[in-house]
mmCIF file of C-alpha atoms in Angstrom:
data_model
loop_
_atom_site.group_PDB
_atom_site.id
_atom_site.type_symbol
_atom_site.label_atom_id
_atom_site.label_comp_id
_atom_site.label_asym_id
_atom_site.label_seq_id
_atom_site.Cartn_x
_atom_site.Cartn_y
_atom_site.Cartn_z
ATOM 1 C CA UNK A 8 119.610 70.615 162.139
ATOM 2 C CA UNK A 9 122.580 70.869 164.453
ATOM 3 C CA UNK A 10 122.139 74.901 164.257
ATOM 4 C CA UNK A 11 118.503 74.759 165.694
ATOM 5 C CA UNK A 12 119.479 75.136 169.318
ATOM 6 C CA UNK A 13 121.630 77.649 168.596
ATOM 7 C CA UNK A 14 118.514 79.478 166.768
ATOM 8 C CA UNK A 15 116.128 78.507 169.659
ATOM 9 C CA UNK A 16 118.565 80.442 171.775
ATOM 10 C CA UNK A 17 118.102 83.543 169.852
ATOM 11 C CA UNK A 18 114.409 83.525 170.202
ATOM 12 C CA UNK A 19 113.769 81.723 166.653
ATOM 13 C CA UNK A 20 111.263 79.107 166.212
ATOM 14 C CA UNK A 21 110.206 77.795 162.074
ATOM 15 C CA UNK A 22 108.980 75.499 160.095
ATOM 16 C CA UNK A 23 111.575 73.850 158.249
ATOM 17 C CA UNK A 24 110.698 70.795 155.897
ATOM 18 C CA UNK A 25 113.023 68.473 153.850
ATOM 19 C CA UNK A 26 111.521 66.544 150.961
ATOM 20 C CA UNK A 27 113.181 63.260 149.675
ATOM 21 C CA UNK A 28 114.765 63.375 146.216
ATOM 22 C CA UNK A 29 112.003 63.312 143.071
ATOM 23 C CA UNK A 30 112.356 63.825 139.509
ATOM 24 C CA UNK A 31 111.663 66.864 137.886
ATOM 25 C CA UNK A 32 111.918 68.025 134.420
ATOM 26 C CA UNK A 33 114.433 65.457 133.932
ATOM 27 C CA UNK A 34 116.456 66.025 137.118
ATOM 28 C CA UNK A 35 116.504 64.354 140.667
ATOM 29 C CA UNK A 36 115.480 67.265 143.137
ATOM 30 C CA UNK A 37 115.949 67.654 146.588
ATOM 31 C CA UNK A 38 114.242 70.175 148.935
ATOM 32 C CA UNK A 39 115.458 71.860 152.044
ATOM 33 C CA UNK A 40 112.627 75.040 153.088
ATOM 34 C CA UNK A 41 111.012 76.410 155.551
ATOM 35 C CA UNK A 42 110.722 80.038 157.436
ATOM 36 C CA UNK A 43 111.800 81.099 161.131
ATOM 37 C CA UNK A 44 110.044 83.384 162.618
ATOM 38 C CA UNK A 45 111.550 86.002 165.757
ATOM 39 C CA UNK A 46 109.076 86.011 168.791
ATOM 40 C CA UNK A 47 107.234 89.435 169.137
ATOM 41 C CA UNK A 48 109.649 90.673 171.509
ATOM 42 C CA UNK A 49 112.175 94.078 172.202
ATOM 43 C CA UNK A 50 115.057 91.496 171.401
ATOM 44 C CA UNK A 51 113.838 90.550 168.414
ATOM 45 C CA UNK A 52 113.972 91.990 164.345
ATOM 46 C CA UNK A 53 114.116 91.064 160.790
ATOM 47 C CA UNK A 54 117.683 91.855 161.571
ATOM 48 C CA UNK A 55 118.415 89.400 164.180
ATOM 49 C CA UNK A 56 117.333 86.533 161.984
ATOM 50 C CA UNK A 57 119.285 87.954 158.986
ATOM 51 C CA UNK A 58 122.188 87.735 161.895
ATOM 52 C CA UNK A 59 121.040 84.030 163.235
ATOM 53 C CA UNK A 60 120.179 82.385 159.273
ATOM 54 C CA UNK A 61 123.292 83.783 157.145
ATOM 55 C CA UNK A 62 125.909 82.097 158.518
ATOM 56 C CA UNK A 63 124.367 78.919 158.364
ATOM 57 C CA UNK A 64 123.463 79.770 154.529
ATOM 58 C CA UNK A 65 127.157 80.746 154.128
ATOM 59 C CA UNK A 66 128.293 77.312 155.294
ATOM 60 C CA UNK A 67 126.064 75.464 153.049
ATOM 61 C CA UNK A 68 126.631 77.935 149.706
ATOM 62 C CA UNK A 69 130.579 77.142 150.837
ATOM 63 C CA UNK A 70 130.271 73.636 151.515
ATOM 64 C CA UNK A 71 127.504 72.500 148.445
ATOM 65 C CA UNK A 72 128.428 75.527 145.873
ATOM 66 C CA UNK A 73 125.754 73.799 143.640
ATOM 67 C CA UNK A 74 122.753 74.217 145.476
ATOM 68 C CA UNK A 75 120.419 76.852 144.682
ATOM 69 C CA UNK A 76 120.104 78.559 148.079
ATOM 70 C CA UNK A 77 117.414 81.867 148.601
ATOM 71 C CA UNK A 78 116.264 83.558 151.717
ATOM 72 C CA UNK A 79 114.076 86.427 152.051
ATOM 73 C CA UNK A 80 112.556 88.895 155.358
ATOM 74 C CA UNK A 81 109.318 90.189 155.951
ATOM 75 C CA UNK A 82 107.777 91.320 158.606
ATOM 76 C CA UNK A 83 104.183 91.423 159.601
ATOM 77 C CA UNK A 84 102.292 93.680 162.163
ATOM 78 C CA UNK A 85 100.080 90.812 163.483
ATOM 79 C CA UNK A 86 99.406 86.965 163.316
ATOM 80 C CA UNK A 87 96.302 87.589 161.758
ATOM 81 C CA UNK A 88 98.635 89.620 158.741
ATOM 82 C CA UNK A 89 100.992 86.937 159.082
ATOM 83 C CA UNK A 90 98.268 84.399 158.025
ATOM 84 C CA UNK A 91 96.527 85.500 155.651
ATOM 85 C CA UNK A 92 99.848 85.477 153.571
ATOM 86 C CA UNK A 93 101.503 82.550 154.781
ATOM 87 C CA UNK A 94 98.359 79.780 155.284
ATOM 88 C CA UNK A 95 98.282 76.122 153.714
ATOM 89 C CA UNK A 96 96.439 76.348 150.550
ATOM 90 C CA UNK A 97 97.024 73.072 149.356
ATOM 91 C CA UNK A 98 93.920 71.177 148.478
ATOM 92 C CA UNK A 99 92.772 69.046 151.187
ATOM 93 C CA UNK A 100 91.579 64.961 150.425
ATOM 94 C CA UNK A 101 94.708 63.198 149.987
ATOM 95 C CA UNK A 102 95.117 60.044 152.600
ATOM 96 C CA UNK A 103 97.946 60.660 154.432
ATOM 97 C CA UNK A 104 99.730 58.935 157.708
ATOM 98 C CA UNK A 105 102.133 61.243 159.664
ATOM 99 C CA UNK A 106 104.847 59.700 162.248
ATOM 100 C CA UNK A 107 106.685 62.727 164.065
ATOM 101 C CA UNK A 108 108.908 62.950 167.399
ATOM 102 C CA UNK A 109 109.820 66.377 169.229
ATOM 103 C CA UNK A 110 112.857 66.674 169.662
ATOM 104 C CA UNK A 111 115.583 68.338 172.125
ATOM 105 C CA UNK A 112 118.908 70.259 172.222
ATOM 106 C CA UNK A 113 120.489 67.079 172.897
ATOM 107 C CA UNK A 114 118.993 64.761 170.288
ATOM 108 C CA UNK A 115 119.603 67.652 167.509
ATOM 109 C CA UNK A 116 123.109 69.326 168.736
ATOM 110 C CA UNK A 117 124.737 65.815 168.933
ATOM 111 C CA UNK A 118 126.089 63.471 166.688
ATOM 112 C CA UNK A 119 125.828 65.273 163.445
ATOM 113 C CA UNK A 120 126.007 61.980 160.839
ATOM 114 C CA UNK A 121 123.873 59.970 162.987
ATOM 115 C CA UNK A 122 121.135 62.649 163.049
ATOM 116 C CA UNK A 123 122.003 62.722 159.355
ATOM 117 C CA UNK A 124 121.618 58.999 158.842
ATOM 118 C CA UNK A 125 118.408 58.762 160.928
ATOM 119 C CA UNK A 126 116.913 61.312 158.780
ATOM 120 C CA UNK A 127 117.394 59.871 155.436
ATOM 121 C CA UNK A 128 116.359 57.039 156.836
ATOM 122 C CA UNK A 129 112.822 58.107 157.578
ATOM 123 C CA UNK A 130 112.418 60.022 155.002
ATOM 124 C CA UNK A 131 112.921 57.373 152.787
ATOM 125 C CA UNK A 132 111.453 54.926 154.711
ATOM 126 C CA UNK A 133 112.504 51.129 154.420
ATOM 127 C CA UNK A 134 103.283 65.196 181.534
ATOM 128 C CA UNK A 135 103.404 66.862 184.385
ATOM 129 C CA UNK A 136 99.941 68.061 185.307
ATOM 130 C CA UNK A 137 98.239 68.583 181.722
ATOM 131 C CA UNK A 138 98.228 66.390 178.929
ATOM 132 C CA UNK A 139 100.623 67.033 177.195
ATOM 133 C CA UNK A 140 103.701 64.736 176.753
ATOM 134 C CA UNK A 141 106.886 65.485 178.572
ATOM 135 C CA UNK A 142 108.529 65.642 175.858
ATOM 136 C CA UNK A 143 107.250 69.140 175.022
ATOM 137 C CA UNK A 144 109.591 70.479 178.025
ATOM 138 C CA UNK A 145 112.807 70.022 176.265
ATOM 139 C CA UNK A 146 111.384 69.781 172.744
ATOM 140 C CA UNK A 147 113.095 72.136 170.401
ATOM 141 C CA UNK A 148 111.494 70.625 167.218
ATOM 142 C CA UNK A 149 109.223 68.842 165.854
ATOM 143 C CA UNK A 150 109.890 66.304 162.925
ATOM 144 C CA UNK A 151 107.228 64.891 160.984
ATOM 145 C CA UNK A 152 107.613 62.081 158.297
ATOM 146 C CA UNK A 153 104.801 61.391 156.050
ATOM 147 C CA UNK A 154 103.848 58.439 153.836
ATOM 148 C CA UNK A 155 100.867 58.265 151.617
ATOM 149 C CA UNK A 156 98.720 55.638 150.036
ATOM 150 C CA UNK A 157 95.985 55.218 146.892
ATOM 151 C CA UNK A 158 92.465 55.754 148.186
ATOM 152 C CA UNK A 159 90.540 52.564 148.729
ATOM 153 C CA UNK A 160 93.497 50.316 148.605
ATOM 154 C CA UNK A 161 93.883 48.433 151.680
ATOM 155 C CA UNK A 162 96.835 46.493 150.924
ATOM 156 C CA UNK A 163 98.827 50.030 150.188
ATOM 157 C CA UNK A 164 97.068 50.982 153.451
ATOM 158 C CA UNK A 165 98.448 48.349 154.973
ATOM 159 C CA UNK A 166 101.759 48.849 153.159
ATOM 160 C CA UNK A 167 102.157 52.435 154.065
ATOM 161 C CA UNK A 168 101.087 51.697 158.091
ATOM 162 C CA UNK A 169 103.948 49.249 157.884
ATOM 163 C CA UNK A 170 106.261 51.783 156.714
ATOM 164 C CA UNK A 171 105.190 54.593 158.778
ATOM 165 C CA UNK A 172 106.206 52.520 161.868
ATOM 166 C CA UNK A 173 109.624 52.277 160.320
ATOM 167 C CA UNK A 174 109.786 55.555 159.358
ATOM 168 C CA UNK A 175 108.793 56.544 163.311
ATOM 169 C CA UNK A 176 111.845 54.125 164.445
ATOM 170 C CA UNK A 177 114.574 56.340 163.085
ATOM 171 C CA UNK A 178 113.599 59.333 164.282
ATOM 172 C CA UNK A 179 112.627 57.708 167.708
ATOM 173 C CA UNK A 180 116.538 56.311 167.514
ATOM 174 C CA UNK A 181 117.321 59.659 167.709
ATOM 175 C CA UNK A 182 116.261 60.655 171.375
ATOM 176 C CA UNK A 183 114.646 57.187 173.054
ATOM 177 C CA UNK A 184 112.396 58.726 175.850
ATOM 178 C CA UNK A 185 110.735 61.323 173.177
ATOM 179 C CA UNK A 186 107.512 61.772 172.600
ATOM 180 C CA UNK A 187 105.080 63.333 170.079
ATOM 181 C CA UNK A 188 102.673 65.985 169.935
ATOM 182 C CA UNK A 189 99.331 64.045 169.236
ATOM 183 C CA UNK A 190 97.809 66.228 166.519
ATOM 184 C CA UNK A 191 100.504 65.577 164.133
ATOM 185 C CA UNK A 192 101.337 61.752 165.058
ATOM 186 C CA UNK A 193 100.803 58.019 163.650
ATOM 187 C CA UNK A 194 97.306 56.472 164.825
ATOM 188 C CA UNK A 195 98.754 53.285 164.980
ATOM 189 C CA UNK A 196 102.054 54.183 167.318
ATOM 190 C CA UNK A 197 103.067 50.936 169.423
ATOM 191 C CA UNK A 198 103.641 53.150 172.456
ATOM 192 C CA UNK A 199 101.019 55.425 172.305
ATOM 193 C CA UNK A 200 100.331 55.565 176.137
ATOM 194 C CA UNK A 201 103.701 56.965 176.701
ATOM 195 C CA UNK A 202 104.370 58.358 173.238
ATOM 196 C CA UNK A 203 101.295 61.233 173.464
#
């Protein structure tokens, strides 16, 4: 996390996620994936984010020898190609709340455990002259934490609204005037005036 300014600097933007620890086959898993992309651009290559991404993979493979780490490159002539390989295929239905905050260079290049700390934290959960929120104007990234409920269940409804708002704290701890990007935000924010 404290790397993507450094990676916004060379023209990288992704799609990282990080998934809370679940069982499988026995074992308590933990997910850290995404991709980065390089902007179409005569600065950019498959190279350059080879150059940006492996010493951040060598620090982690150094510093957590038993994680299982992987990283690939392609490259793609257009969005379109990009797409078709690359699109959500998950199946849609499931009832799901999201609470996000973009954030800036500041928020993410800071204090490294507190960032750390606010993240586990929601994970686990306890304008100028358009519309958009001025937050986008320093926003580096967005982070998004999700919490789902059992269809037709309005006390887990209620439950999971509850804990969404939590969730949202922590990463709103993180950078206090932030704001969110509306498509991918909690219905129910408090501050939603100020907040979209």
């Amino acid at each position: 996390m404290s790397q993507f300014p450094q990676l916004s600097s060379n023209n990288l933007s992704g799609y990282p996620s990080i998934t809370p620890t679940f069982p499988f086959q026995g074992v308590n898993v933990s997910l850290l994936n995404g991709f980065f992309l390089a902007h179409s651009s005569p600065f950019n290559s498959p190279e350059l984010i080879v150059s940006s991404i492996e010493p951040i993979l060598a620090h982690i493979k150094s510093t957590w020898p038993s994680l299982s780490v992987s990283n690939s490159t392609a490259s793609y002539p257009t969005w379109l190609s990009f797409f078709n390989v690359n699109h959500d295929s998950s199946t849609p239905g499931s009832n799901l709340l999201l609470s996000s905050r973009l954030l800036g260079a500041s928020a993410l290049a800071g204090n490294n455990t507190g960032n750390l700390t606010s993240l586990e934290n929601a994970l686990k959960g306890l304008g100028g002259s358009d519309a958009v929120s001025l937050a986008w104007r320093t926003a580096l990234s967005l982070f998004i934490s999700t919490v789902v409920w059992v269809p037709q269940n309005a006390e887990e409804k209620s439950a999971a609204q509850a804990q969404a708002i939590v969730q949202t704290q922590f990463l709103r701890d993180l950078e206090l005037d932030s704001g969110t990007y509306i498509n991918e935000a909690n219905v129910y924010e408090p501050d939603w005036q100020n907040t979209f």
